[in-house]
Short mmCIF file of C-alpha atoms and ligand atoms in Angstrom, two decimals:
data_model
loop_
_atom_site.label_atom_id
_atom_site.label_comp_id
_atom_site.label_asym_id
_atom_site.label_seq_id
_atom_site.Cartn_x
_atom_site.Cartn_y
_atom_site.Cartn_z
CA UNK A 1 113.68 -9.08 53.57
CA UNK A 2 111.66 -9.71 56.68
CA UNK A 3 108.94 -11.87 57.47
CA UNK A 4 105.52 -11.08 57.33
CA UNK A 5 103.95 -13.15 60.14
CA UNK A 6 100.35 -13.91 61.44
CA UNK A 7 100.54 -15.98 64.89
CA UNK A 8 96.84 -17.04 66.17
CA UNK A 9 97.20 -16.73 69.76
CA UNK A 10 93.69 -19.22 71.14
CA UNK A 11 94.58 -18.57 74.45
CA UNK A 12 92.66 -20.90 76.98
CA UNK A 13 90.00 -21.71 74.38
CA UNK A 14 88.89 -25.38 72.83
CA UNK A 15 89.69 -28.82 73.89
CA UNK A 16 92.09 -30.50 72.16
CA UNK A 17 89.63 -31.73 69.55
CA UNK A 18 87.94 -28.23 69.28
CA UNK A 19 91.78 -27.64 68.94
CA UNK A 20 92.82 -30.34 65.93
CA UNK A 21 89.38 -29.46 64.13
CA UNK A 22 90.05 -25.99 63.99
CA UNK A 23 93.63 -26.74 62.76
CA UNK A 24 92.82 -28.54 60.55
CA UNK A 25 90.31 -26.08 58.62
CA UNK A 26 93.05 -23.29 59.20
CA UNK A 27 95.59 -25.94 57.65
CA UNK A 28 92.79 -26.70 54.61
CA UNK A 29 91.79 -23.00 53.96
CA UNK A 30 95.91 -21.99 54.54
CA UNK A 31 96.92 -24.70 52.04
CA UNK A 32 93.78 -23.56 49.46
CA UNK A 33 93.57 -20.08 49.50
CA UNK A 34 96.34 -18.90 51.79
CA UNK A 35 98.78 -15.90 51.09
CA UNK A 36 102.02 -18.07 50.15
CA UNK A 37 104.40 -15.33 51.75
CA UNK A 38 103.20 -15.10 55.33
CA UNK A 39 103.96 -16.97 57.78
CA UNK A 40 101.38 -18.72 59.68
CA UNK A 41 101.75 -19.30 63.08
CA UNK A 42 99.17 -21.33 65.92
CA UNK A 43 99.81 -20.38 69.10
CA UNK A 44 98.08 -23.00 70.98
CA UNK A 45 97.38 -24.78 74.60
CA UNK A 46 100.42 -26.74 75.79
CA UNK A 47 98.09 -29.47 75.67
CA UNK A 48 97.37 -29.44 72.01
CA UNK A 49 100.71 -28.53 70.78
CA UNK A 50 101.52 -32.18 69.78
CA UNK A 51 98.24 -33.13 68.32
CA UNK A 52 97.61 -29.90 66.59
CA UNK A 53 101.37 -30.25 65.04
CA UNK A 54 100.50 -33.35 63.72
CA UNK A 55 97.53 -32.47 62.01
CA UNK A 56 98.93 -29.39 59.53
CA UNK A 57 100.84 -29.37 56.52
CA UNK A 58 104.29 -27.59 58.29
CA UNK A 59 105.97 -26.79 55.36
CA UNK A 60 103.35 -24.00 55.72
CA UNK A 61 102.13 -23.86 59.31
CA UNK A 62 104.49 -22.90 62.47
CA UNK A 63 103.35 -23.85 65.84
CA UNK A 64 103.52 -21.78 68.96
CA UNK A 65 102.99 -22.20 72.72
CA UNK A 66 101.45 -19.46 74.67
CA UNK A 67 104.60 -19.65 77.55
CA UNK A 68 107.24 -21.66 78.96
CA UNK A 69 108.76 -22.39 82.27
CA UNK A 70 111.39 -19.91 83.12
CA UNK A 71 113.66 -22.86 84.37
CA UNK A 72 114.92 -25.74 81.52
CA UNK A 73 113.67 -29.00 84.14
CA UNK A 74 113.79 -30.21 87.87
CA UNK A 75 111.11 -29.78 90.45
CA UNK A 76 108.63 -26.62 89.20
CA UNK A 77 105.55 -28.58 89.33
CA UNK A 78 102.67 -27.90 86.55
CA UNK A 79 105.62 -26.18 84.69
CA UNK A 80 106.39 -26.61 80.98
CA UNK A 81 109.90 -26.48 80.12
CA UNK A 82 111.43 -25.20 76.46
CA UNK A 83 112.76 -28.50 74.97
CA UNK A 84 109.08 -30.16 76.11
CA UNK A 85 107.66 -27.42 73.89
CA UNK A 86 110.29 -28.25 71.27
CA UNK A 87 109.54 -31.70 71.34
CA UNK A 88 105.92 -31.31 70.85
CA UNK A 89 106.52 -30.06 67.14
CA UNK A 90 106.47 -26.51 68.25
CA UNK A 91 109.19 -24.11 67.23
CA UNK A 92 107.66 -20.71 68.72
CA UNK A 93 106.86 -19.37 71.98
CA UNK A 94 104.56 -16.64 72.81
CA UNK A 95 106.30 -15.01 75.56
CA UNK A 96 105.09 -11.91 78.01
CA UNK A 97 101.45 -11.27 76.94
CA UNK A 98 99.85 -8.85 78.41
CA UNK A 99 97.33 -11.37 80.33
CA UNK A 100 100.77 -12.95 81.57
CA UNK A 101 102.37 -9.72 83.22
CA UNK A 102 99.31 -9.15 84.69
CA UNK A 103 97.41 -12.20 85.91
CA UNK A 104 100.89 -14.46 86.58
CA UNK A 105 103.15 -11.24 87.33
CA UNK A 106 105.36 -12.01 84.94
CA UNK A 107 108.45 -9.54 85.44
CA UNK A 108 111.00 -8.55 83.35
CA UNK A 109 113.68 -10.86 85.22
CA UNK A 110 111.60 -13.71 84.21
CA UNK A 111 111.24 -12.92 80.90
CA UNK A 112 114.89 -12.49 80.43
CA UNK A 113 115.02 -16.22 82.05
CA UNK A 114 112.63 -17.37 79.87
CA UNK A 115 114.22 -15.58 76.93
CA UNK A 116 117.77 -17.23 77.35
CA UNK A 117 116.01 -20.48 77.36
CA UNK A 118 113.73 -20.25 74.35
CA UNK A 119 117.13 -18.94 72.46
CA UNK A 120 119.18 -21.32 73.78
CA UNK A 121 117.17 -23.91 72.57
CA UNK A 122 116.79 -22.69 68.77
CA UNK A 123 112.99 -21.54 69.18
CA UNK A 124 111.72 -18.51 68.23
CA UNK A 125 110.20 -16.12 70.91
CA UNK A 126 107.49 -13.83 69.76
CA UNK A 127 107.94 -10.91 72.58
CA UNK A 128 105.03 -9.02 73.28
CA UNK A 129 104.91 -5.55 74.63
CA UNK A 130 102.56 -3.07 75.55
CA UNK A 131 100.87 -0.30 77.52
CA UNK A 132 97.76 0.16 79.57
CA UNK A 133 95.22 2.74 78.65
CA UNK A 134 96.25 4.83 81.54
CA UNK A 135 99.52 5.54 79.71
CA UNK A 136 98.04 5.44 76.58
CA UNK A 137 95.62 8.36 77.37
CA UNK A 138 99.04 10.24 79.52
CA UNK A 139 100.72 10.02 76.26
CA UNK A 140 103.53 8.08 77.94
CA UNK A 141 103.24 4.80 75.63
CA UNK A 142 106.94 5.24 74.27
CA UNK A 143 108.28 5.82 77.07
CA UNK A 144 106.64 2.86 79.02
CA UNK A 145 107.66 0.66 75.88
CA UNK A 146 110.98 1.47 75.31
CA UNK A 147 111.44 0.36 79.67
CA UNK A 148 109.78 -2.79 78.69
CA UNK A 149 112.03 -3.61 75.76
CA UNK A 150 115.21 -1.70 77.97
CA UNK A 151 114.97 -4.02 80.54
CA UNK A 152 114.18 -7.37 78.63
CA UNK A 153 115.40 -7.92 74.68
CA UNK A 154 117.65 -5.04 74.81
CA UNK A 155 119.59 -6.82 76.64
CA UNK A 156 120.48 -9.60 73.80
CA UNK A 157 123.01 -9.24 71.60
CA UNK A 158 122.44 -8.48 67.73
CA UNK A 159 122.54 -12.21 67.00
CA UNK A 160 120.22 -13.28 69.42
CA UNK A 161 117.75 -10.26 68.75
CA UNK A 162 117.56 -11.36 65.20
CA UNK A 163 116.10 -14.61 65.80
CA UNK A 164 113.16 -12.87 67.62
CA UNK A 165 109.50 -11.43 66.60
CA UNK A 166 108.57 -8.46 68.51
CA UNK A 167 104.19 -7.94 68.87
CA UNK A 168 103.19 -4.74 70.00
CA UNK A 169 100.03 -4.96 71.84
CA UNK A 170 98.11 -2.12 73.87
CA UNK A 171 96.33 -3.90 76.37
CA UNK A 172 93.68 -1.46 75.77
CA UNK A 173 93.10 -3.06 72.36
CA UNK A 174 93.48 -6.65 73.37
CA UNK A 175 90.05 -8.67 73.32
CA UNK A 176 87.99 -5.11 73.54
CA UNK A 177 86.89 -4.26 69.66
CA UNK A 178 88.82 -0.91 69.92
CA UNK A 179 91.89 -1.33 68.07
CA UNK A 180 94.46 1.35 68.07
CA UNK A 181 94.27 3.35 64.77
CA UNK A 182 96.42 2.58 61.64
CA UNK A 183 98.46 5.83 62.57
CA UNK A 184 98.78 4.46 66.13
CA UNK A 185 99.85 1.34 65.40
CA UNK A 186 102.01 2.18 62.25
CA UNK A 187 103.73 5.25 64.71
CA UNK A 188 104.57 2.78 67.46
CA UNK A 189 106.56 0.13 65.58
CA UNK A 190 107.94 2.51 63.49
CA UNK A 191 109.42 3.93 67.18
CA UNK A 192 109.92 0.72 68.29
CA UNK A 193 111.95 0.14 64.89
CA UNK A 194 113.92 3.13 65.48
CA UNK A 195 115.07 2.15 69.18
CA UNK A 196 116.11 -0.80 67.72
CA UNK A 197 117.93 0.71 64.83
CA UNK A 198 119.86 3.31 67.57
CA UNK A 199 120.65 0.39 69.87
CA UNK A 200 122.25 -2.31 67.43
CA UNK A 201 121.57 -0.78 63.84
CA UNK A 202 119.60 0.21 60.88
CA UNK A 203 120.46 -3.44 59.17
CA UNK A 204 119.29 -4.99 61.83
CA UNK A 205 115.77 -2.85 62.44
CA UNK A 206 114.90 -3.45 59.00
CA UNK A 207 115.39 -7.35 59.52
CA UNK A 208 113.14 -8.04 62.54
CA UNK A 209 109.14 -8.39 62.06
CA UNK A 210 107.13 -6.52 64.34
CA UNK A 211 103.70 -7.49 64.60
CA UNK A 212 100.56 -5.60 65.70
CA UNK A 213 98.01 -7.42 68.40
CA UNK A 214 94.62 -5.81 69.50
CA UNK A 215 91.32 -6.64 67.57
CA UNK A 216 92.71 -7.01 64.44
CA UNK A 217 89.76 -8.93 62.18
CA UNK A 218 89.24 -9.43 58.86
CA UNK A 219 87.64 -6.38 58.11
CA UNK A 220 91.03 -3.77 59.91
CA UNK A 221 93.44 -5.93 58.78
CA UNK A 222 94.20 -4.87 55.21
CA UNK A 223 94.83 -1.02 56.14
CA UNK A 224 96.81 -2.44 58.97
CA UNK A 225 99.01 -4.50 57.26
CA UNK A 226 99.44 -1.78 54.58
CA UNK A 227 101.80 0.09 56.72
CA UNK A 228 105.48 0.41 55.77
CA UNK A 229 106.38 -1.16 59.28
CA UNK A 230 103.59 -3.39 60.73
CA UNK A 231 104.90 -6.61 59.56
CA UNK A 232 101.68 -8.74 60.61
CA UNK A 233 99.72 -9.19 63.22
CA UNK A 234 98.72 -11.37 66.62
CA UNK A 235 95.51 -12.28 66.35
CA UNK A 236 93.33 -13.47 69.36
CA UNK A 237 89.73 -13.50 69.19
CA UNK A 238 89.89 -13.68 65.44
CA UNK A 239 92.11 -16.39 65.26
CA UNK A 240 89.35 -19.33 66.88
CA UNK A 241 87.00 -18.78 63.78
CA UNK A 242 89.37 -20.61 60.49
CA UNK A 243 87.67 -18.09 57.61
CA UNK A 244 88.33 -15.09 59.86
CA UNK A 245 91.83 -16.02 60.64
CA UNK A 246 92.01 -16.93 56.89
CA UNK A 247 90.99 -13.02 55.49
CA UNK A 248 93.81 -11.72 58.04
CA UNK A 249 96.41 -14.02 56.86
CA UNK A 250 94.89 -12.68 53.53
CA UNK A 251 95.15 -9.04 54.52
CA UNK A 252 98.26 -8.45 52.94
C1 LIG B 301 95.98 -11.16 71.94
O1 LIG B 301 95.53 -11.59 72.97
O2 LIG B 301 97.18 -11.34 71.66
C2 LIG B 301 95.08 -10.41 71.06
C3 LIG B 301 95.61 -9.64 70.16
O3 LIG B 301 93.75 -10.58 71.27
P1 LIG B 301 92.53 -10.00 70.39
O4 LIG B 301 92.94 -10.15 68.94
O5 LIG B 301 91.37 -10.81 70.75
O6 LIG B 301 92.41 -8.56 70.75
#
């Protein structure tokens, strides 16, 4: 059966005692009150990733960085390779958010670089995809998702593509209050779950979480979650308040 998964994705928010604190009360509150089957993920700065680690319980917390250099060491200055990540504690990377592809130009050719590396090195990649409200509102979404996936994870073999989380995220949702509808949502990883099942197979579809990312809160993500294929969610916003990130995690 697959995961259900909620990653907290802080972004560049908090120092790294802001960081630990807030950790910590997620950790507290997880360890309390927390929904044992989901998967709890904090996707944090690189420069907390140790500390944070460090300060949960992770038999039931997973730690994430927000990206990774798309080369595994030598001279990429300010770059953060895989195995420093992976000796931080962490054992997931975000990789190809939104705010990446468009503020860092993150292409396809160095996600598939960063990809290979983050498999190669036994992490787990949560793969975010996602269109713009332009396409959104042409009624081209599927189309423009199934090129993103195409020319990126589509291009792993069934082994390697079950060791990854897929987020869908329409950058018109992200960090804006308007989350897509249930329907929306639901319809576009139930697509996405189909592409998936026509390019390896229906075993494998049905294995691999696929997470929803945009606004979800505490009070959207029950009906969310409800949905025969939305497997959890990426949470931004939501995710820097501990009793917020809490009722998600809770929203099954
Ligand atoms: C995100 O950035 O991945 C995200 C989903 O943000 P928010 O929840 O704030 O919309």
């Amino acid at each position: 059966m697959r995961k259900k998964i909620v990653a907290g994705n802080w972004k560049c928010n908090t120092t790294v005692k802001e960081g630990v604190e807030l950790a910590k009360s997620v950790n507290e509150l997880v360890l309390t009150r927390g929904a044992k089957d989901v998967v709890v993920v904090l996707g944090t700065p690189f420069t907390h990733l140790n500390s944070v680690a460090e300060s949960v319980d992770r038999n039931r917390i997973q730690i994430a960085s927000q990206n990774c250099a798309a080369e595994s060491k030598g001279a990429f200055t300010g770059e953060v390779s895989v195995s420093m990540i992976q000796s931080t504690g962490a054992n997931y990377v975000i990789l190809g958010h939104s705010e990446r592809r468009e503020y860092y130009n993150e292409t396809s050719e160095i996600l598939n670089k960063k990809l290979a590396l983050i498999l190669e090195q036994g992490l787990i990649p949560i793969y975010c995809c996602g269109e713009a409200l332009t396409i959104r509102e042409a009624g081209t979404q599927n189309e423009f998702v199934k090129q993103q996936l195409d020319e990126t994870i589509f291009y792993l073999t069934e082994e390697q593509l079950l060791k990854i989380v897929i987020a869908y995220e329409p950058i018109w949702a992200i960090g804006t209050g308007k989350t897509a509808t249930t329907q929306q949502a639901q319809d576009m990883l139930a697509y996405i779950r189909g592409l998936i099942a026509a390019k390896y197979s229906k075993s494998v579809a049905e294995e691999i979480s696929i997470l929803y990312g945009g606004s979800c809160s505490a009070s959207n993500a029950n009906e969310l979650f409800s949905q025969p294929d939305i497997d959890g969610g990426l949470i931004g916003g939501a995710s820097l308040k501990a009793e917020d990130f809490l009722s998600i995690i809770n929203g099954y």
